[in-house]
Structure formats: structure tokens, C-alpha cells
XYZ file of N, CA, C and O in Angstrom:
704
model
N -117.270 -12.416 -79.710
C -116.461 -11.372 -79.093
C -117.226 -10.055 -79.004
O -116.942 -9.249 -78.141
N -118.198 -9.851 -79.887
C -118.995 -8.627 -79.820
C -119.712 -8.513 -78.489
O -119.855 -7.423 -77.942
N -120.176 -9.667 -77.957
C -120.844 -9.650 -76.652
C -119.888 -9.170 -75.571
O -120.268 -8.406 -74.688
N -118.639 -9.631 -75.623
C -117.649 -9.218 -74.642
C -117.361 -7.729 -74.776
O -117.235 -7.026 -73.771
N -117.292 -7.240 -76.015
C -117.063 -5.810 -76.222
C -118.195 -4.981 -75.622
O -117.959 -3.949 -74.999
N -119.422 -5.466 -75.771
C -120.576 -4.766 -75.176
C -120.490 -4.801 -73.651
O -120.793 -3.802 -72.980
N -120.058 -5.936 -73.114
C -119.880 -6.031 -71.663
C -118.792 -5.075 -71.185
O -118.933 -4.433 -70.144
N -117.699 -4.980 -71.944
C -116.635 -4.045 -71.594
C -117.168 -2.618 -71.564
O -116.861 -1.844 -70.657
N -117.968 -2.250 -72.568
C -118.526 -0.894 -72.607
C -119.381 -0.636 -71.369
O -119.285 0.416 -70.741
N -120.183 -1.610 -71.006
C -121.045 -1.465 -69.827
C -120.203 -1.327 -68.551
O -120.468 -0.475 -67.710
N -119.181 -2.185 -68.431
C -118.292 -2.086 -67.268
C -117.569 -0.742 -67.239
O -117.395 -0.149 -66.168
N -117.129 -0.276 -68.396
C -116.452 1.014 -68.471
C -117.345 2.141 -67.986
O -116.907 3.024 -67.238
N -118.612 2.095 -68.377
C -119.557 3.113 -67.917
C -119.747 3.043 -66.405
O -119.789 4.074 -65.725
N -119.863 1.822 -65.882
C -120.027 1.660 -64.436
C -118.792 2.154 -63.685
O -118.911 2.854 -62.684
N -117.605 1.766 -64.172
C -116.370 2.194 -63.505
C -116.173 3.700 -63.595
O -115.649 4.313 -62.666
N -116.591 4.292 -64.696
C -116.466 5.749 -64.835
C -117.251 6.440 -63.724
O -116.800 7.451 -63.169
N -118.407 5.890 -63.373
C -119.206 6.458 -62.297
C -118.623 6.198 -60.915
O -119.026 6.835 -59.944
N -117.696 5.265 -60.832
C -117.076 4.901 -59.556
C -115.616 5.356 -59.477
O -114.884 4.955 -58.571
N -115.195 6.192 -60.417
C -113.783 6.545 -60.526
C -113.225 7.146 -59.242
O -112.164 6.729 -58.765
N -113.924 8.112 -58.659
C -113.418 8.736 -57.435
C -113.284 7.715 -56.307
O -112.303 7.722 -55.570
N -114.262 6.841 -56.207
C -114.246 5.790 -55.179
C -113.067 4.843 -55.408
O -112.342 4.490 -54.470
N -112.843 4.444 -56.655
C -111.726 3.544 -56.970
C -110.380 4.204 -56.693
O -109.464 3.556 -56.167
N -110.250 5.472 -57.057
C -108.992 6.197 -56.800
C -108.707 6.199 -55.304
O -107.584 5.912 -54.869
N -109.720 6.501 -54.501
C -109.540 6.525 -53.043
C -109.199 5.136 -52.507
O -108.292 4.988 -51.674
N -109.899 4.106 -52.977
C -109.644 2.737 -52.515
C -108.215 2.302 -52.825
O -107.520 1.752 -51.959
N -107.789 2.529 -54.067
C -106.446 2.095 -54.461
C -105.375 2.912 -53.740
O -104.349 2.358 -53.316
N -105.592 4.206 -53.592
C -104.621 5.038 -52.882
C -104.477 4.559 -51.436
O -103.356 4.416 -50.935
N -105.601 4.305 -50.778
C -105.559 3.790 -49.404
C -104.841 2.442 -49.347
O -104.028 2.204 -48.450
N -105.148 1.563 -50.308
C -104.519 0.243 -50.362
C -103.002 0.382 -50.496
O -102.239 -0.264 -49.766
N -102.553 1.215 -51.417
C -101.116 1.386 -51.635
C -100.435 1.971 -50.405
O -99.357 1.515 -50.002
N -101.027 2.992 -49.816
C -100.420 3.637 -48.653
C -100.368 2.679 -47.458
O -99.454 2.756 -46.640
N -101.325 1.779 -47.377
C -101.380 0.829 -46.262
C -100.426 -0.355 -46.489
O -99.779 -0.819 -45.564
N -100.339 -0.842 -47.717
C -99.657 -2.108 -47.983
C -98.233 -1.987 -48.532
O -97.482 -2.952 -48.458
N -97.883 -0.840 -49.087
C -96.598 -0.752 -49.782
C -95.628 0.180 -49.070
O -95.976 1.323 -48.758
N -94.412 -0.294 -48.845
C -93.412 0.543 -48.177
C -93.101 1.789 -49.013
O -92.966 1.713 -50.233
N -93.030 2.892 -48.355
C -92.672 4.147 -49.014
C -93.850 4.957 -49.508
O -93.744 6.162 -49.692
N -94.985 4.335 -49.754
C -96.145 5.065 -50.266
C -96.709 6.026 -49.228
O -97.284 7.047 -49.579
N -96.550 5.697 -47.950
C -97.075 6.585 -46.922
C -96.276 7.884 -46.829
O -96.760 8.871 -46.290
N -95.076 7.893 -47.395
C -94.249 9.104 -47.384
C -94.500 9.997 -48.603
O -94.057 11.135 -48.640
N -95.207 9.462 -49.597
C -95.510 10.214 -50.822
C -96.810 10.979 -50.596
O -97.760 10.430 -50.030
N -96.864 12.239 -51.012
C -98.113 12.984 -50.825
C -99.299 12.253 -51.457
O -99.216 11.758 -52.581
N -100.383 12.193 -50.713
C -101.580 11.494 -51.170
C -102.019 12.002 -52.542
O -102.404 11.219 -53.413
N -101.946 13.300 -52.746
C -102.395 13.883 -54.019
C -101.579 13.365 -55.196
O -102.117 13.168 -56.288
N -100.291 13.107 -55.000
C -99.448 12.563 -56.075
C -99.873 11.149 -56.433
O -99.949 10.792 -57.610
N -100.141 10.344 -55.412
C -100.577 8.972 -55.666
C -101.929 8.990 -56.369
O -102.135 8.288 -57.364
N -102.844 9.805 -55.862
C -104.180 9.885 -56.462
C -104.110 10.309 -57.924
O -104.822 9.769 -58.763
N -103.244 11.256 -58.223
C -103.102 11.740 -59.607
C -102.660 10.609 -60.534
O -103.199 10.438 -61.629
N -101.693 9.820 -60.079
C -101.190 8.725 -60.903
C -102.189 7.577 -61.000
O -102.349 6.981 -62.066
N -102.869 7.269 -59.911
C -103.889 6.222 -59.937
C -105.006 6.630 -60.887
O -105.479 5.832 -61.703
N -105.419 7.888 -60.810
C -106.490 8.382 -61.688
C -106.066 8.286 -63.157
O -106.849 7.864 -64.014
N -104.824 8.647 -63.465
C -104.345 8.571 -64.855
C -104.418 7.137 -65.372
O -104.861 6.893 -66.500
N -104.015 6.198 -64.546
C -104.054 4.791 -64.937
C -105.496 4.322 -65.136
O -105.819 3.687 -66.140
N -106.354 4.651 -64.200
C -107.753 4.222 -64.298
C -108.458 4.876 -65.485
O -109.321 4.260 -66.112
N -108.095 6.104 -65.798
C -108.721 6.762 -66.947
C -108.363 6.068 -68.250
O -109.201 5.959 -69.154
N -107.131 5.566 -68.363
C -106.761 4.778 -69.545
C -107.618 3.521 -69.602
O -108.212 3.193 -70.635
N -107.712 2.835 -68.483
C -108.497 1.599 -68.421
C -109.970 1.860 -68.733
O -110.558 1.197 -69.585
N -110.566 2.815 -68.062
C -111.990 3.106 -68.255
C -112.250 3.549 -69.692
O -113.238 3.133 -70.317
N -111.354 4.353 -70.241
C -111.515 4.795 -71.630
C -111.534 3.633 -72.598
O -112.377 3.569 -73.501
N -110.620 2.689 -72.393
C -110.570 1.513 -73.271
C -111.842 0.680 -73.129
O -112.408 0.213 -74.107
N -112.271 0.480 -71.890
C -113.480 -0.308 -71.667
C -114.692 0.368 -72.315
O -115.500 -0.296 -72.968
N -114.815 1.667 -72.154
C -115.979 2.381 -72.696
C -116.000 2.333 -74.220
O -117.060 2.456 -74.829
N -114.836 2.166 -74.828
C -114.766 2.036 -76.278
C -115.025 0.596 -76.717
O -115.039 0.305 -77.915
N -115.181 -0.307 -75.745
C -115.387 -1.717 -76.068
C -114.105 -2.405 -76.479
O -114.120 -3.487 -77.056
N -112.986 -1.782 -76.165
C -111.686 -2.310 -76.586
C -111.002 -3.125 -75.510
O -109.869 -3.532 -75.657
N -111.666 -3.324 -74.404
C -111.073 -4.137 -73.351
C -109.910 -3.447 -72.687
O -109.992 -2.284 -72.328
N -108.836 -4.158 -72.583
C -107.716 -3.683 -71.780
C -106.486 -3.391 -72.628
O -105.369 -3.562 -72.175
N -106.731 -2.938 -73.835
C -105.610 -2.602 -74.698
C -104.956 -1.336 -74.167
O -105.625 -0.360 -73.877
N -103.691 -1.384 -74.016
C -102.934 -0.188 -73.654
C -101.570 -0.342 -74.300
O -101.011 -1.433 -74.335
N -101.056 0.736 -74.802
C -99.744 0.668 -75.417
C -98.685 0.825 -74.339
O -98.931 1.380 -73.272
N -97.523 0.337 -74.651
C -96.412 0.495 -73.724
C -96.091 1.973 -73.538
O -95.692 2.389 -72.452
N -96.317 2.783 -74.570
C -96.071 4.227 -74.452
C -97.023 4.856 -73.437
O -96.605 5.669 -72.604
N -98.298 4.490 -73.505
C -99.264 5.020 -72.530
C -98.886 4.603 -71.116
O -98.889 5.414 -70.195
N -98.583 3.342 -70.966
C -98.243 2.833 -69.653
C -96.905 3.421 -69.189
O -96.716 3.661 -67.999
N -95.999 3.664 -70.113
C -94.726 4.286 -69.763
C -94.906 5.681 -69.224
O -94.245 6.083 -68.254
N -95.831 6.429 -69.824
C -96.120 7.784 -69.341
C -96.624 7.721 -67.900
O -96.214 8.509 -67.046
N -97.465 6.756 -67.618
C -98.005 6.599 -66.273
C -96.903 6.151 -65.308
O -96.792 6.676 -64.194
N -96.080 5.205 -65.738
C -94.984 4.734 -64.880
C -94.034 5.880 -64.558
O -93.586 6.020 -63.412
N -93.726 6.730 -65.547
C -92.859 7.878 -65.288
C -93.523 8.848 -64.312
O -92.850 9.494 -63.513
N -94.851 8.933 -64.353
C -95.569 9.768 -63.382
C -95.351 9.268 -61.967
O -95.164 10.062 -61.044
N -95.370 7.957 -61.799
C -95.089 7.386 -60.483
C -93.660 7.712 -60.058
O -93.409 8.067 -58.911
N -92.709 7.579 -60.986
C -91.319 7.888 -60.665
C -91.163 9.368 -60.309
O -90.459 9.710 -59.362
N -91.828 10.235 -61.063
C -91.762 11.674 -60.783
C -92.367 12.016 -59.430
O -92.000 13.010 -58.810
N -93.319 11.216 -58.983
C -93.963 11.440 -57.682
C -93.104 10.905 -56.539
O -93.517 10.941 -55.393
N -91.926 10.406 -56.859
C -90.982 9.879 -55.871
C -91.493 8.612 -55.196
O -91.186 8.339 -54.047
N -92.293 7.842 -55.926
C -92.711 6.541 -55.418
C -91.502 5.619 -55.542
O -90.857 5.577 -56.588
N -91.164 4.899 -54.484
C -89.996 4.006 -54.559
C -90.138 3.005 -55.705
O -91.209 2.420 -55.902
N -89.056 2.837 -56.451
C -89.084 1.923 -57.596
C -89.532 0.524 -57.211
O -90.283 -0.119 -57.946
N -89.103 0.075 -56.058
C -89.453 -1.277 -55.642
C -90.955 -1.441 -55.422
O -91.476 -2.546 -55.476
N -91.655 -0.349 -55.198
C -93.091 -0.423 -54.898
C -93.971 -0.220 -56.134
O -95.146 -0.570 -56.105
N -93.419 0.319 -57.209
C -94.247 0.634 -58.372
C -94.850 -0.635 -58.981
O -96.060 -0.715 -59.193
N -94.029 -1.628 -59.269
C -94.555 -2.871 -59.846
C -95.552 -3.521 -58.911
O -96.596 -4.013 -59.337
N -95.241 -3.506 -57.642
C -96.143 -4.111 -56.656
C -97.476 -3.363 -56.624
O -98.531 -3.972 -56.469
N -97.441 -2.048 -56.804
C -98.697 -1.291 -56.794
C -99.568 -1.686 -57.981
O -100.788 -1.815 -57.842
N -98.967 -1.901 -59.138
C -99.737 -2.341 -60.294
C -100.360 -3.710 -60.018
O -101.510 -3.955 -60.352
N -99.593 -4.605 -59.404
C -100.118 -5.935 -59.098
C -101.284 -5.856 -58.119
O -102.336 -6.472 -58.330
N -101.112 -5.104 -57.031
C -102.194 -4.957 -56.054
C -103.415 -4.302 -56.683
O -104.550 -4.713 -56.427
N -103.170 -3.285 -57.497
C -104.278 -2.603 -58.156
C -105.049 -3.522 -59.079
O -106.284 -3.507 -59.112
N -104.329 -4.353 -59.822
C -104.987 -5.285 -60.739
C -105.808 -6.314 -59.966
O -106.936 -6.627 -60.348
N -105.269 -6.821 -58.872
C -106.046 -7.765 -58.065
C -107.347 -7.129 -57.578
O -108.413 -7.741 -57.614
N -107.256 -5.888 -57.141
C -108.431 -5.157 -56.674
C -109.425 -4.953 -57.825
O -110.628 -5.169 -57.667
N -108.899 -4.550 -58.987
C -109.768 -4.302 -60.138
C -110.401 -5.584 -60.670
O -111.565 -5.572 -61.081
N -109.645 -6.674 -60.675
C -110.215 -7.941 -61.156
C -111.421 -8.321 -60.313
O -112.455 -8.730 -60.850
N -111.294 -8.175 -59.012
C -112.434 -8.507 -58.146
C -113.629 -7.622 -58.491
O -114.764 -8.107 -58.617
N -113.380 -6.337 -58.699
C -114.472 -5.398 -59.031
C -115.070 -5.736 -60.399
O -116.282 -5.741 -60.577
N -114.199 -6.005 -61.374
C -114.678 -6.311 -62.724
C -115.414 -7.649 -62.778
O -116.436 -7.778 -63.452
N -114.882 -8.637 -62.067
C -115.533 -9.946 -62.021
C -116.944 -9.799 -61.443
O -117.910 -10.334 -61.993
N -117.054 -9.036 -60.379
C -118.358 -8.783 -59.759
C -119.293 -8.078 -60.756
O -120.460 -8.442 -60.885
N -118.760 -7.103 -61.467
C -119.565 -6.390 -62.458
C -120.017 -7.276 -63.598
O -121.165 -7.202 -64.040
N -119.130 -8.127 -64.089
C -119.500 -9.046 -65.170
C -120.558 -10.037 -64.710
O -121.514 -10.309 -65.431
N -120.371 -10.570 -63.532
C -121.355 -11.539 -63.029
C -122.712 -10.878 -62.821
O -123.749 -11.494 -63.044
N -122.720 -9.611 -62.406
C -123.983 -8.892 -62.204
C -124.726 -8.712 -63.531
O -125.948 -8.591 -63.546
N -123.992 -8.715 -64.638
C -124.627 -8.588 -65.948
C -125.135 -9.928 -66.456
O -125.777 -9.981 -67.506
N -124.810 -10.994 -65.737
C -125.224 -12.321 -66.182
C -124.248 -12.942 -67.159
O -124.566 -13.934 -67.829
N -123.052 -12.376 -67.249
C -122.052 -12.914 -68.173
C -121.665 -14.325 -67.760
O -121.625 -14.657 -66.575
N -121.357 -15.140 -68.752
C -120.963 -16.509 -68.440
C -119.487 -16.557 -68.033
O -118.762 -15.577 -68.151
N -119.083 -17.698 -67.561
C -117.712 -17.863 -67.065
C -116.664 -17.615 -68.145
O -115.570 -17.161 -67.849
N -116.970 -17.912 -69.402
C -115.981 -17.675 -70.468
C -115.704 -16.179 -70.615
O -114.575 -15.780 -70.889
N -116.715 -15.346 -70.411
C -116.507 -13.895 -70.470
C -115.657 -13.440 -69.287
O -114.767 -12.591 -69.441
N -115.916 -14.002 -68.120
C -115.124 -13.658 -66.933
C -113.671 -14.094 -67.147
O -112.736 -13.338 -66.864
N -113.481 -15.303 -67.673
C -112.125 -15.795 -67.956
C -111.426 -14.912 -68.984
O -110.242 -14.582 -68.834
N -112.127 -14.525 -70.041
C -111.539 -13.667 -71.077
C -111.131 -12.322 -70.492
O -110.063 -11.788 -70.814
N -111.961 -11.778 -69.601
C -111.640 -10.503 -68.962
C -110.380 -10.649 -68.110
O -109.480 -9.827 -68.176
N -110.305 -11.710 -67.325
C -109.129 -11.905 -66.477
C -107.868 -12.074 -67.316
O -106.816 -11.505 -66.993
N -107.954 -12.832 -68.400
C -106.797 -12.985 -69.290
C -106.366 -11.638 -69.852
O -105.171 -11.324 -69.903
N -107.347 -10.835 -70.272
C -107.038 -9.520 -70.832
C -106.394 -8.604 -69.794
O -105.449 -7.869 -70.100
N -106.886 -8.656 -68.576
C -106.311 -7.820 -67.513
C -104.864 -8.213 -67.250
O -103.995 -7.359 -67.079
N -104.588 -9.505 -67.242
C -103.206 -9.919 -66.993
C -102.287 -9.551 -68.157
O -101.126 -9.193 -67.947
N -102.797 -9.589 -69.387
C -101.978 -9.110 -70.522
C -101.687 -7.619 -70.349
O -100.583 -7.152 -70.631
N -102.695 -6.873 -69.899
C -102.530 -5.442 -69.641
C -101.459 -5.227 -68.568
O -100.626 -4.339 -68.666
N -101.460 -6.102 -67.552
C -100.475 -6.013 -66.478
C -99.071 -6.280 -67.010
O -98.110 -5.641 -66.582
N -98.957 -7.211 -67.943
C -97.648 -7.471 -68.547
C -97.150 -6.253 -69.320
O -95.957 -5.933 -69.292
N -98.049 -5.572 -70.008
C -97.681 -4.333 -70.696
C -97.202 -3.302 -69.679
O -96.200 -2.617 -69.896
N -97.915 -3.210 -68.561
C -97.512 -2.275 -67.506
C -96.133 -2.640 -66.962
O -95.290 -1.757 -66.756
N -95.883 -3.927 -66.743
C -94.589 -4.367 -66.221
C -93.459 -3.999 -67.182
O -92.393 -3.546 -66.762
N -93.692 -4.186 -68.484
C -92.674 -3.808 -69.473
C -92.439 -2.305 -69.459
O -91.292 -1.846 -69.562
N -93.506 -1.534 -69.318
C -93.370 -0.072 -69.282
C -92.628 0.377 -68.032
O -91.790 1.286 -68.085
N -92.919 -0.256 -66.909
C -92.222 0.085 -65.659
C -90.740 -0.238 -65.787
O -89.886 0.556 -65.397
N -90.431 -1.393 -66.348
C -89.030 -1.782 -66.530
C -88.311 -0.785 -67.442
O -87.167 -0.404 -67.175
N -88.977 -0.349 -68.509
C -88.367 0.624 -69.418
C -88.154 1.962 -68.720
O -87.099 2.592 -68.877
N -89.134 2.405 -67.929
C -88.994 3.672 -67.201
C -87.863 3.578 -66.183
O -87.070 4.515 -66.021
N -87.773 2.447 -65.518
C -86.703 2.229 -64.542
C -85.335 2.224 -65.233
O -84.376 2.831 -64.754
N -85.259 1.556 -66.390
C -84.006 1.522 -67.158
C -83.620 2.928 -67.599
O -82.467 3.346 -67.458
N -84.601 3.703 -68.106
C -84.327 5.065 -68.544
C -83.815 5.917 -67.389
O -82.900 6.729 -67.554
N -84.411 5.720 -66.211
C -83.980 6.469 -65.035
C -82.539 6.095 -64.661
O -81.726 6.962 -64.337
N -82.213 4.813 -64.719
C -80.862 4.356 -64.388
C -79.833 4.868 -65.395
O -78.731 5.285 -65.018
N -80.196 4.863 -66.678
C -79.292 5.369 -67.713
C -79.052 6.869 -67.515
O -77.920 7.346 -67.615
N -80.101 7.608 -67.211
C -79.956 9.055 -66.983
C -79.051 9.325 -65.778
O -78.199 10.218 -65.822
N -79.212 8.533 -64.717
C -78.362 8.698 -63.532
C -76.908 8.379 -63.860
O -75.993 9.086 -63.427
N -76.687 7.325 -64.644
C -75.316 6.957 -65.029
C -74.687 8.058 -65.882
O -73.503 8.379 -65.718
N -75.460 8.649 -66.768
C -74.927 9.739 -67.604
C -74.574 10.951 -66.747
O -73.553 11.596 -66.972
N -75.431 11.273 -65.767
C -75.126 12.402 -64.867
C -73.840 12.136 -64.096
O -72.982 13.019 -63.976
N -73.697 10.905 -63.582
C -72.491 10.560 -62.840
C -71.255 10.636 -63.724
O -70.213 11.149 -63.310
N -71.359 10.120 -64.939
C -70.220 10.152 -65.857
C -69.851 11.596 -66.195
O -68.661 11.941 -66.251
N -70.847 12.431 -66.403
C -70.584 13.849 -66.685
C -69.917 14.549 -65.516
O -68.987 15.342 -65.690
N -70.384 14.240 -64.294
C -69.797 14.837 -63.093
C -68.342 14.390 -62.931
O -67.451 15.193 -62.627
N -68.082 13.102 -63.172
C -66.706 12.599 -63.055
C -65.797 13.226 -64.113
O -64.659 13.593 -63.838
N -66.314 13.343 -65.336
C -65.514 13.939 -66.411
C -65.180 15.391 -66.086
O -64.048 15.851 -66.310
N -66.162 16.110 -65.547
C -65.923 17.514 -65.167
C -64.863 17.601 -64.070
O -63.968 18.452 -64.119
N -64.954 16.707 -63.079
C -63.960 16.695 -62.002
C -62.569 16.412 -62.558
O -61.600 17.096 -62.198
N -62.449 15.436 -63.462
C -61.137 15.111 -64.036
C -60.574 16.275 -64.851
O -59.375 16.569 -64.773
N -61.445 16.946 -65.631
C -60.985 18.120 -66.392
C -60.494 19.207 -65.445
O -59.414 19.791 -65.654
N -61.270 19.476 -64.415
C -60.873 20.514 -63.455
C -59.614 20.109 -62.699
O -58.758 20.959 -62.412
N -59.478 18.828 -62.387
C -58.288 18.341 -61.701
C -57.060 18.513 -62.586
O -56.009 19.002 -62.133
N -57.179 18.150 -63.869
C -56.064 18.292 -64.810
C -55.707 19.763 -65.011
O -54.536 20.098 -65.214
N -56.687 20.629 -64.921
C -56.444 22.064 -65.107
C -55.981 22.735 -63.814
O -55.671 23.921 -63.811
N -55.952 21.956 -62.708
C -55.532 22.516 -61.430
C -56.590 23.420 -60.804
O -56.263 24.276 -59.984
N -57.845 23.208 -61.178
C -58.908 24.086 -60.697
C -59.749 23.468 -59.585
O -60.821 23.974 -59.271
N -59.247 22.402 -58.968
C -60.014 21.745 -57.916
C -59.462 22.158 -56.559
O -58.270 22.022 -56.295
N -60.340 22.646 -55.730
C -59.943 23.036 -54.372
C -59.843 21.778 -53.520
O -60.480 20.751 -53.816
N -59.067 21.829 -52.451
C -58.980 20.673 -51.548
C -60.360 20.280 -50.992
O -60.663 19.095 -50.851
N -61.203 21.260 -50.714
C -62.544 20.953 -50.198
C -63.371 20.188 -51.228
O -64.020 19.201 -50.891
N -63.341 20.618 -52.462
C -64.113 19.919 -53.499
C -63.588 18.502 -53.701
O -64.366 17.566 -53.874
N -62.280 18.351 -53.636
C -61.676 17.027 -53.798
C -62.151 16.091 -52.674
O -62.500 14.932 -52.955
N -62.222 16.593 -51.450
C -62.721 15.770 -50.333
C -64.199 15.420 -50.554
O -64.619 14.301 -50.319
N -64.997 16.394 -51.012
C -66.426 16.165 -51.218
C -66.679 15.167 -52.331
O -67.594 14.350 -52.240
N -65.900 15.243 -53.377
C -66.079 14.347 -54.523
C -65.581 12.948 -54.180
O -66.040 11.974 -54.667
């Protein structure tokens, strides 16, 4: 496994030098392939893609492979939500991004002369990382839904209190 860790460090260094190129490639891919991404400002997508890649590159450069905590991935997923990326597209963007990265990483590993077991181990690790991302996205989506439900419940409770107190105008009643 030490050999794989050394390969990860080497790949991390290579990807760090290609970070701007990767951010542009993934941003273009998302805007082209995913509904709703073309309506999100490019800078917002780039910021979130860069944050995700920096976690990945940092782990690789440390020789730690694709370890990421659900908390780290959750922070990134919330960044996508804050950027107004449609929820339906967030998971798909992670999948497309991983497919793109696997091809790049596989090419990098093969260029180092790594054997197929190292390539297989890298792919397995990337997919585990993707599962962590999927769990983080689901948690961020759940948190967003719970927050929306609480806002709605608060708004309804306020309307009922005002209605009971006789403080609701006919216009507000129609709007609500």
C-alpha cells in the first residue's frame, strides 16, 4: 500500500498543477450536460468545483488517497445549494465529475507505470469517495427540506395567531 500512497502523492502534485484546467473542464462539462447549470453564474460553479478539487488534491498530496469526511463533503454540497444549483443536478454533477477525474487519474497512474491493481484500487477508492459525497448531498438536501418545512410551519402559525387576534387583512388572507 505504500507504493499506492506514493502514487497518490505524485498524482496529487500533477493535479495541483492542472487545477485551473480541471476547474474549467468540469465547469464547462456541467454547464453543457446538466439542466440548470447554464443559469448559474460560472464563477459560482467554478468556486464550488475548485473547493471539491482542493479537498481531493490535498488528500492525494498527503498520500491519503480519496479520504474525505462527510462533513467536508457536506460543506461543499451546501456550497452548491447556496449557489442555487438545482438539487436534481448536484448528485449528477458529482457523478460526471468523478467519471472525468477517473479517466484523468487512470491516465496519470498508467503514465507512472503503475500496474492494474493500483489502477483498480484507485477506482475503488474514488467510488467510495463518491458514496461519501452522495451521503453528504442527501444530508444537505434533507437539511434544506427541514429548514423549508420549519419556515412554512412558522409562517402558518403566525397567520393563525394573527387570524385568531383579528389582525389579518382581507388582502393578506387572499395572498396566504
